[in-house]
Short mmCIF file of C-alpha atoms and ligand atoms in Angstrom, two decimals:
data_model
loop_
_atom_site.label_atom_id
_atom_site.label_comp_id
_atom_site.label_asym_id
_atom_site.label_seq_id
_atom_site.Cartn_x
_atom_site.Cartn_y
_atom_site.Cartn_z
CA MET A 1 96.03 123.94 128.33
CA SER A 2 98.34 122.31 130.17
CA GLU A 3 102.05 123.23 131.93
CA GLY A 4 103.95 121.47 130.41
CA GLY A 5 102.54 119.04 128.61
CA VAL A 6 103.67 116.09 128.84
CA VAL A 7 107.31 115.62 128.30
CA GLN A 8 108.74 112.01 127.38
CA LEU A 9 106.55 110.28 124.72
CA GLU A 10 107.64 106.47 123.39
CA LEU A 11 105.91 103.30 122.50
CA THR A 12 108.45 100.43 123.15
CA PHE A 13 106.70 97.15 121.10
CA LEU A 14 107.30 93.95 123.07
CA GLY A 15 105.96 91.96 120.69
CA THR A 16 105.65 92.26 117.29
CA GLY A 17 104.45 89.26 115.96
CA SER A 18 101.09 87.75 114.53
CA ALA A 19 98.75 84.48 114.67
CA LEU A 20 101.74 83.27 114.84
CA PRO A 21 104.81 83.77 117.36
CA SER A 22 108.49 83.53 116.99
CA ALA A 23 111.64 82.52 118.64
CA THR A 24 112.15 86.25 117.59
CA ARG A 25 108.59 87.84 117.80
CA ASN A 26 106.52 88.27 120.89
CA HIS A 27 101.87 88.42 120.20
CA THR A 28 101.17 91.82 119.65
CA CYS A 29 101.79 93.76 122.81
CA ILE A 30 102.74 98.19 122.40
CA ALA A 31 103.45 99.83 125.86
CA LEU A 32 103.34 103.78 124.71
CA ARG A 33 105.23 105.97 128.60
CA LEU A 34 102.90 109.20 128.90
CA ASP A 35 105.38 110.47 131.08
CA ALA A 36 106.05 107.12 134.05
CA ALA A 37 102.67 106.16 133.49
CA VAL A 38 102.90 103.61 131.00
CA TRP A 39 99.72 102.28 128.81
CA LEU A 40 99.52 99.40 126.63
CA PHE A 41 98.03 98.22 123.38
CA ASP A 42 96.95 94.65 123.65
CA VAL A 43 98.21 92.14 125.52
CA GLY A 44 99.63 88.75 122.90
CA GLU A 45 100.56 86.04 125.37
CA GLY A 46 103.75 86.26 126.75
CA SER A 47 103.47 90.27 127.74
CA GLN A 48 104.50 90.11 131.07
CA HIS A 49 107.81 87.82 129.93
CA GLN A 50 108.00 90.75 128.10
CA LEU A 51 107.37 93.70 130.33
CA MET A 52 109.47 91.09 133.34
CA LYS A 53 112.32 92.03 130.51
CA SER A 54 111.44 95.77 129.54
CA ALA A 55 114.81 98.01 130.51
CA ASN A 56 112.06 101.22 130.37
CA ILE A 57 108.89 99.90 131.40
CA ARG A 58 107.05 99.19 134.76
CA ILE A 59 104.01 96.69 134.87
CA GLY A 60 103.35 98.87 138.29
CA LYS A 61 103.06 101.69 136.18
CA ILE A 62 100.63 100.41 133.74
CA GLU A 63 97.55 102.87 134.23
CA LYS A 64 95.02 102.45 131.19
CA ILE A 65 95.67 98.70 128.92
CA PHE A 66 93.19 99.37 125.56
CA LEU A 67 93.14 96.11 123.14
CA THR A 68 91.85 96.46 119.40
CA HIS A 69 90.29 93.17 119.22
CA LEU A 70 90.05 89.80 121.18
CA HIS A 71 91.55 87.76 118.43
CA GLY A 72 93.82 85.18 120.22
CA ASP A 73 97.24 86.86 119.70
CA HIS A 74 96.30 90.98 120.64
CA VAL A 75 93.59 89.33 124.41
CA PHE A 76 95.65 85.97 125.34
CA GLY A 77 97.88 87.94 128.33
CA LEU A 78 95.55 90.07 129.41
CA PRO A 79 94.35 87.25 132.71
CA GLY A 80 97.48 86.15 133.18
CA LEU A 81 99.46 89.65 133.53
CA LEU A 82 96.26 91.23 135.22
CA CYS A 83 97.70 89.15 137.78
CA THR A 84 100.72 89.49 137.72
CA MET A 85 100.09 93.30 138.31
CA THR A 86 98.11 92.30 141.66
CA ASN A 87 102.16 92.31 143.85
CA ALA A 88 103.57 94.45 141.02
CA VAL A 89 101.79 97.65 142.72
CA GLY A 90 103.83 100.19 143.25
CA GLY A 91 106.01 100.05 139.90
CA GLY A 92 108.42 97.17 140.91
CA ASN A 93 108.96 94.90 137.89
CA ASN A 94 111.91 92.05 140.21
CA ARG A 95 109.59 89.29 140.22
CA GLU A 96 111.56 87.99 142.92
CA GLU A 97 109.00 90.75 144.03
CA GLU A 98 105.75 89.44 142.40
CA SER A 99 106.59 85.62 143.34
CA ALA A 100 104.08 83.10 142.06
CA ALA A 101 101.53 86.24 141.47
CA VAL A 102 99.15 83.33 138.72
CA SER A 103 100.12 80.02 140.25
CA GLU A 104 97.76 78.13 142.23
CA GLU A 105 99.68 78.78 145.31
CA GLY A 106 100.00 82.25 143.77
CA SER A 107 96.21 83.24 143.32
CA GLU A 108 95.88 82.22 147.37
CA SER A 109 98.02 84.89 148.80
CA ALA A 110 96.31 87.28 145.98
CA THR A 111 93.18 86.12 147.69
CA THR A 112 94.50 87.53 150.50
CA THR A 113 96.44 91.14 149.25
CA THR A 114 94.65 94.02 150.74
CA SER A 115 93.89 96.20 148.12
CA SER A 116 95.43 98.60 147.11
CA LYS A 117 95.63 102.28 147.49
CA ARG A 118 95.98 103.08 143.70
CA PRO A 119 93.18 104.15 141.06
CA PRO A 120 91.56 100.51 139.96
CA LEU A 121 93.25 99.73 135.86
CA GLN A 122 91.15 100.15 132.97
CA ILE A 123 90.91 98.69 130.39
CA TYR A 124 89.27 99.88 127.13
CA GLY A 125 88.00 97.56 124.27
CA PRO A 126 85.36 96.46 121.80
CA SER A 127 82.27 94.69 122.46
CA GLY A 128 82.80 90.85 125.01
CA THR A 129 86.46 92.05 126.55
CA ARG A 130 83.98 92.68 129.55
CA LYS A 131 82.83 89.12 129.95
CA TYR A 132 86.48 87.42 128.71
CA VAL A 133 88.53 89.71 131.31
CA ARG A 134 85.57 87.68 133.73
CA ASN A 135 85.82 84.68 132.83
CA SER A 136 89.05 84.37 132.54
CA LEU A 137 89.81 86.10 135.73
CA LYS A 138 86.94 83.65 137.25
CA SER A 139 87.50 80.45 136.18
CA SER A 140 91.42 80.40 137.41
CA TYR A 141 89.89 81.65 140.72
CA SER A 142 91.50 84.93 139.69
CA ARG A 143 91.73 86.79 142.57
CA LEU A 144 93.63 90.86 142.47
CA GLY A 145 95.73 93.10 144.86
CA LEU A 146 94.28 95.25 142.85
CA ASP A 147 90.45 97.18 141.20
CA TYR A 148 89.61 97.32 137.65
CA LEU A 149 86.83 97.95 135.35
CA VAL A 150 86.38 97.45 131.49
CA HIS A 151 84.36 99.34 129.46
CA GLU A 152 83.24 98.71 125.83
CA LEU A 153 83.14 100.14 122.66
CA LEU A 154 79.94 100.01 121.62
CA LEU A 155 79.62 99.58 117.42
CA ASN A 156 75.50 100.41 116.92
CA SER A 157 75.03 96.32 116.43
CA ASP A 158 76.77 95.89 119.97
CA GLU A 159 74.21 94.60 122.04
CA ALA A 160 74.56 95.82 125.28
CA THR A 161 76.14 93.93 128.21
CA LYS A 162 73.92 93.33 131.76
CA THR A 163 75.85 92.41 135.19
CA GLU A 164 73.78 90.59 136.81
CA GLU A 165 73.40 90.67 140.02
CA GLY A 166 76.28 89.34 140.88
CA GLU A 167 77.68 87.99 138.10
CA ALA A 168 80.87 90.68 138.33
CA HIS A 169 83.92 89.36 139.54
CA PRO A 170 84.92 90.82 142.23
CA ASN A 171 88.18 93.14 142.01
CA GLU A 172 85.59 94.54 138.72
CA LEU A 173 83.97 98.04 138.98
CA GLN A 174 81.76 99.15 136.98
CA GLY A 175 82.70 99.90 133.94
CA THR A 176 80.60 102.36 130.75
CA ASP A 177 79.36 100.91 127.61
CA LEU A 178 80.21 104.49 124.77
CA ILE A 179 78.36 103.62 121.82
CA ILE A 180 79.39 104.95 118.35
CA ASP A 181 79.11 108.65 117.02
CA THR A 182 77.58 107.40 113.95
CA THR A 183 77.79 111.55 112.12
CA THR A 184 81.80 110.53 112.91
CA ASN A 185 82.52 106.93 113.42
CA SER A 186 84.06 107.38 116.08
CA TRP A 187 84.51 107.13 119.83
CA SER A 188 85.05 109.77 122.67
CA VAL A 189 87.31 107.37 124.55
CA PHE A 190 88.93 109.22 127.49
CA GLU A 191 90.63 112.69 127.68
CA ASP A 192 92.50 113.96 130.82
CA GLU A 193 94.43 116.82 131.67
CA ARG A 194 97.04 115.81 129.00
CA CYS A 195 95.24 114.05 126.30
CA SER A 196 92.74 112.63 124.35
CA VAL A 197 91.36 109.40 123.62
CA ILE A 198 89.45 108.84 120.02
CA ALA A 199 89.07 105.85 118.70
CA SER A 200 87.23 104.20 115.46
CA PRO A 201 86.13 101.18 113.83
CA LEU A 202 88.36 99.46 111.08
CA THR A 203 87.42 96.61 108.78
CA HIS A 204 89.49 93.07 109.63
CA THR A 205 87.62 89.39 109.51
CA VAL A 206 86.34 90.60 113.64
CA PRO A 207 85.33 94.28 114.65
CA SER A 208 89.00 96.19 115.33
CA ILE A 209 89.52 99.67 117.28
CA GLY A 210 91.85 101.96 115.80
CA PHE A 211 93.21 104.29 118.98
CA VAL A 212 94.22 108.68 118.53
CA VAL A 213 96.65 109.41 121.40
CA THR A 214 96.16 113.69 120.97
CA GLU A 215 98.35 115.08 123.23
CA ARG A 216 97.44 118.35 124.62
CA PRO A 217 98.69 122.06 123.72
CA ALA A 218 101.66 122.27 126.09
CA ALA A 219 102.05 126.29 127.59
CA GLY A 220 104.81 127.92 125.16
CA LYS A 221 108.15 128.82 126.85
CA LEU A 222 108.74 130.96 128.56
CA ASN A 223 111.37 134.09 128.10
CA ILE A 224 113.14 134.45 131.75
CA ASP A 225 115.49 136.84 130.80
CA LEU A 226 112.49 139.12 129.98
CA ALA A 227 110.83 137.58 132.56
CA LYS A 228 112.91 138.12 135.73
CA PRO A 229 114.30 141.85 135.50
CA ILE A 230 110.42 142.67 134.92
CA LEU A 231 110.07 140.78 138.55
CA GLU A 232 113.34 142.16 139.96
CA ARG A 233 112.13 145.71 138.84
CA HIS A 234 108.93 145.34 141.44
CA LYS A 235 111.02 143.82 144.02
CA ASP A 236 108.96 145.55 146.58
CA VAL A 237 106.08 146.65 145.66
CA ILE A 238 105.75 142.80 145.36
CA ALA A 239 106.67 141.61 148.84
CA SER A 240 104.79 144.50 150.28
CA GLN A 241 101.75 144.06 148.54
CA LEU A 242 101.30 140.65 147.54
CA LYS A 243 103.55 139.19 150.83
CA ILE A 244 105.57 137.67 147.93
CA LYS A 245 109.40 138.15 148.77
CA ASN A 246 111.30 135.61 146.16
CA PRO A 247 109.97 137.20 143.12
CA MET A 248 110.58 134.55 141.16
CA SER A 249 108.21 132.09 143.00
CA LEU A 250 106.00 133.75 140.16
CA LEU A 251 107.51 132.09 136.71
CA ALA A 252 106.05 129.02 137.61
CA LYS A 253 102.75 131.36 138.05
CA VAL A 254 102.43 133.32 135.26
CA LYS A 255 104.49 130.39 132.36
CA ALA A 256 101.37 128.43 133.87
CA GLY A 257 99.45 131.36 131.52
CA ASN A 258 98.85 133.57 135.05
CA THR A 259 98.92 137.68 135.73
CA VAL A 260 101.37 138.60 137.94
CA SER A 261 99.01 141.71 139.10
CA LEU A 262 97.87 143.88 142.26
CA PRO A 263 95.61 144.65 144.32
CA ASP A 264 94.23 147.80 142.84
CA GLY A 265 94.66 146.15 138.94
CA THR A 266 98.27 147.79 138.96
CA VAL A 267 99.24 144.67 136.30
CA ILE A 268 103.64 143.63 136.44
CA LEU A 269 103.94 140.74 134.02
CA SER A 270 101.23 138.97 132.18
CA PRO A 271 102.20 135.62 130.26
CA SER A 272 101.09 137.11 126.70
CA ASP A 273 104.45 139.79 127.25
CA VAL A 274 107.36 137.13 128.22
CA VAL A 275 105.98 133.39 127.84
CA GLY A 276 106.05 132.02 123.43
CA PRO A 277 102.78 130.55 122.07
CA PRO A 278 101.14 127.45 123.13
CA ARG A 279 102.87 123.74 121.62
CA PRO A 280 100.87 121.65 119.67
CA GLY A 281 100.27 118.27 120.88
CA ARG A 282 101.62 115.03 119.48
CA LYS A 283 99.40 112.47 117.71
CA VAL A 284 100.09 109.13 118.59
CA VAL A 285 97.91 106.73 115.81
CA VAL A 286 98.28 103.21 117.31
CA LEU A 287 95.54 99.88 115.15
CA GLY A 288 94.41 96.72 115.11
CA ASP A 289 94.77 95.01 112.46
CA THR A 290 92.64 95.99 109.53
CA SER A 291 92.56 95.03 105.69
CA ASP A 292 90.65 98.68 105.44
CA ASN A 293 90.92 102.42 108.12
CA GLU A 294 88.96 104.17 105.93
CA LEU A 295 86.98 106.18 108.65
CA ILE A 296 90.20 106.10 111.76
CA VAL A 297 91.59 108.75 108.64
CA PRO A 298 90.61 112.03 108.93
CA PHE A 299 91.20 111.38 113.05
CA CYS A 300 95.09 110.21 112.15
CA SER A 301 95.97 113.56 110.06
CA ASP A 302 99.87 115.34 110.71
CA ALA A 303 99.82 112.55 113.26
CA ASP A 304 103.69 111.91 115.15
CA VAL A 305 103.55 108.33 114.18
CA ILE A 306 101.57 105.91 112.56
CA VAL A 307 101.61 102.14 113.96
CA HIS A 308 100.64 99.95 111.21
CA GLU A 309 100.30 97.27 110.87
CA ALA A 310 102.19 94.45 107.85
CA THR A 311 101.53 91.23 108.25
CA ASN A 312 101.96 90.40 104.69
CA ALA A 313 104.57 91.39 101.36
CA LYS A 314 105.87 90.27 98.44
CA LEU A 315 109.75 90.29 98.64
CA SER A 316 111.56 90.15 95.66
CA SER A 317 112.76 86.53 96.64
CA ASP A 318 108.55 85.21 96.28
CA LEU A 319 108.64 84.63 92.19
CA ARG A 320 105.41 81.93 92.05
CA THR A 321 103.31 85.38 92.92
CA THR A 322 101.97 89.60 92.08
CA GLU A 323 102.11 92.31 94.41
CA GLU A 324 97.95 91.83 93.36
CA GLU A 325 97.49 88.57 94.70
CA VAL A 326 99.39 89.08 98.06
CA GLU A 327 97.65 91.55 98.34
CA LYS A 328 94.40 91.05 97.78
CA THR A 329 95.45 87.53 99.34
CA THR A 330 96.28 89.33 102.48
CA LYS A 331 92.96 91.58 102.73
CA ASP A 332 91.18 88.37 102.14
CA HIS A 333 92.29 87.71 105.62
CA GLY A 334 91.55 91.33 106.77
CA HIS A 335 95.94 91.90 106.53
CA SER A 336 97.13 94.86 105.18
CA THR A 337 100.52 94.98 103.09
CA PRO A 338 103.33 97.83 103.38
CA GLN A 339 102.14 99.55 100.64
CA MET A 340 98.73 99.02 101.27
CA ALA A 341 100.18 100.62 105.45
CA GLY A 342 102.38 102.93 103.66
CA SER A 343 99.53 104.93 101.72
CA PHE A 344 97.86 105.11 105.28
CA ALA A 345 100.58 107.29 106.52
CA LYS A 346 101.00 109.15 103.01
CA ARG A 347 97.35 109.88 102.91
CA CYS A 348 97.56 111.53 107.22
CA GLY A 349 100.56 113.28 106.59
CA ALA A 350 101.65 111.24 109.02
CA LYS A 351 105.26 112.63 110.48
CA SER A 352 106.65 108.70 110.61
CA LEU A 353 105.60 104.88 110.32
CA VAL A 354 105.46 102.20 112.40
CA LEU A 355 105.34 98.75 110.77
CA THR A 356 104.28 95.59 113.21
CA HIS A 357 102.74 92.49 113.04
CA PHE A 358 105.20 90.78 111.24
CA SER A 359 103.77 87.42 109.76
CA GLN A 360 105.95 84.24 111.32
CA ARG A 361 108.01 84.59 107.69
CA TYR A 362 109.78 87.57 108.83
CA LYS A 363 112.17 87.00 110.68
CA GLY A 364 113.18 89.45 114.12
CA ASP A 365 116.10 88.61 115.12
CA LYS A 366 119.24 90.52 113.60
CA ASP A 367 121.04 87.74 110.83
CA GLU A 368 121.83 89.24 108.06
CA ALA A 369 119.11 87.34 105.64
CA SER A 370 116.15 88.57 108.52
CA LEU A 371 118.24 92.23 108.75
CA SER A 372 117.28 91.87 104.48
CA VAL A 373 114.03 90.77 104.66
CA MET A 374 112.72 93.76 106.42
CA ARG A 375 114.63 96.38 104.81
CA GLU A 376 112.78 95.01 101.76
CA ILE A 377 109.67 95.49 103.52
CA ARG A 378 109.90 98.81 105.24
CA ASP A 379 111.28 100.11 101.61
CA LEU A 380 108.05 98.70 100.39
CA ALA A 381 105.97 100.68 103.00
CA VAL A 382 108.49 104.25 101.46
CA ARG A 383 107.51 103.60 98.71
CA GLU A 384 104.03 104.56 98.40
CA PHE A 385 104.52 106.53 102.26
CA GLY A 386 106.75 108.89 100.12
CA CYS A 387 108.22 109.10 103.43
CA ASP A 388 111.79 107.87 105.04
CA ASN A 389 110.54 107.81 108.49
CA VAL A 390 109.79 104.10 108.27
CA THR A 391 110.50 101.58 110.20
CA THR A 392 110.08 97.81 110.85
CA ALA A 393 109.39 97.32 115.08
CA TYR A 394 111.16 94.39 115.86
CA ASP A 395 111.29 93.33 119.78
CA PHE A 396 111.61 96.03 122.21
CA TYR A 397 112.21 98.04 119.86
CA VAL A 398 111.68 102.13 121.44
CA HIS A 399 109.96 105.07 118.87
CA ASP A 400 110.73 108.25 120.83
CA VAL A 401 108.68 110.54 119.48
CA PRO A 402 110.24 113.83 119.55
CA ARG A 403 108.41 117.24 121.32
CA ARG A 404 107.11 119.28 118.02
CA LYS A 405 108.87 123.08 118.28
ZN1 ZN B 1 96.56 90.10 115.03
ZN1 ZN B 2 93.34 89.38 113.98
#
């Protein structure tokens, strides 16, 4: 159990369009902020420009990148972003400071950039991710100012990609091959003191993945009004036997779950007396393109937020087609309708649903006509979800995930 967990957990939608971008929607890219750290989910073309325009995401703070699948609208922005990150290490996202990272000259200057002390960038994706990143960087003679490694999430049918001697990119470290656990149909992708990440395959026209980020439970609230007088009463013995002058400095220790006791074992303050029950961690689900997400359902229960694609919809103005026909065509292309997303959120008992990855027909600007279409799309999802907490994402939309009580 972490002492404080993550304080600020929020999603920023940097791109909300599907295969064809438009003037009002960039290709898919979602940033998850865990306090200062940033994780990206997909990096469609132009994502680095969106990052530069974003008010709350700093390129230099990106620690991990998760790719849901290798369709171009989800990955074409990755090589350019990696080159830009070369000069953004340290958190700056000032374009002047990061000049020419991917120009011919920039690539040369990047070659001479001394490798930073920051940890290597971790990239996760399906089979083929390692080669895609390696080949695009090598073919463009790009050198990075930071190291990276690619962890591939492999299905049983995937062959592990062997890296031959001298084949890796100069900045590439050895990543891992994560083989799917066929009893649970999932990958245990990653865990640290803040959270864990589980992934599961989705049905799409190519291998696609959904990611579930679960925050660790946070320590309960410390009742200072109860704890302070107890420590105050024992300040003399704390000073003489524990050699601690300020007894209040022990509050953090108690909040973290430690008992304050004297060398002879006498307990002065126990966390169970002054600290409330642990607060459950939040759960964020980000799905790649999908027409069927049955396998990931067991991992998404009680999610705080589900990010689900809703590529096509039957609008009231579409007089020549029916909901059934639109759903069939959408599924045939490996995608979902708002109703399918709403139904999934309901099955998971989710608290909120964010729709994204819209067809270029559905504009992301603030014109009343565009907003009216998006309201209609939202209503279709609400109808199936049975919950009003549905948002149709637009570029730069920020979705806060409030802490659980
Ligand atoms: Zn897509
Ligand atoms: Zn796709």
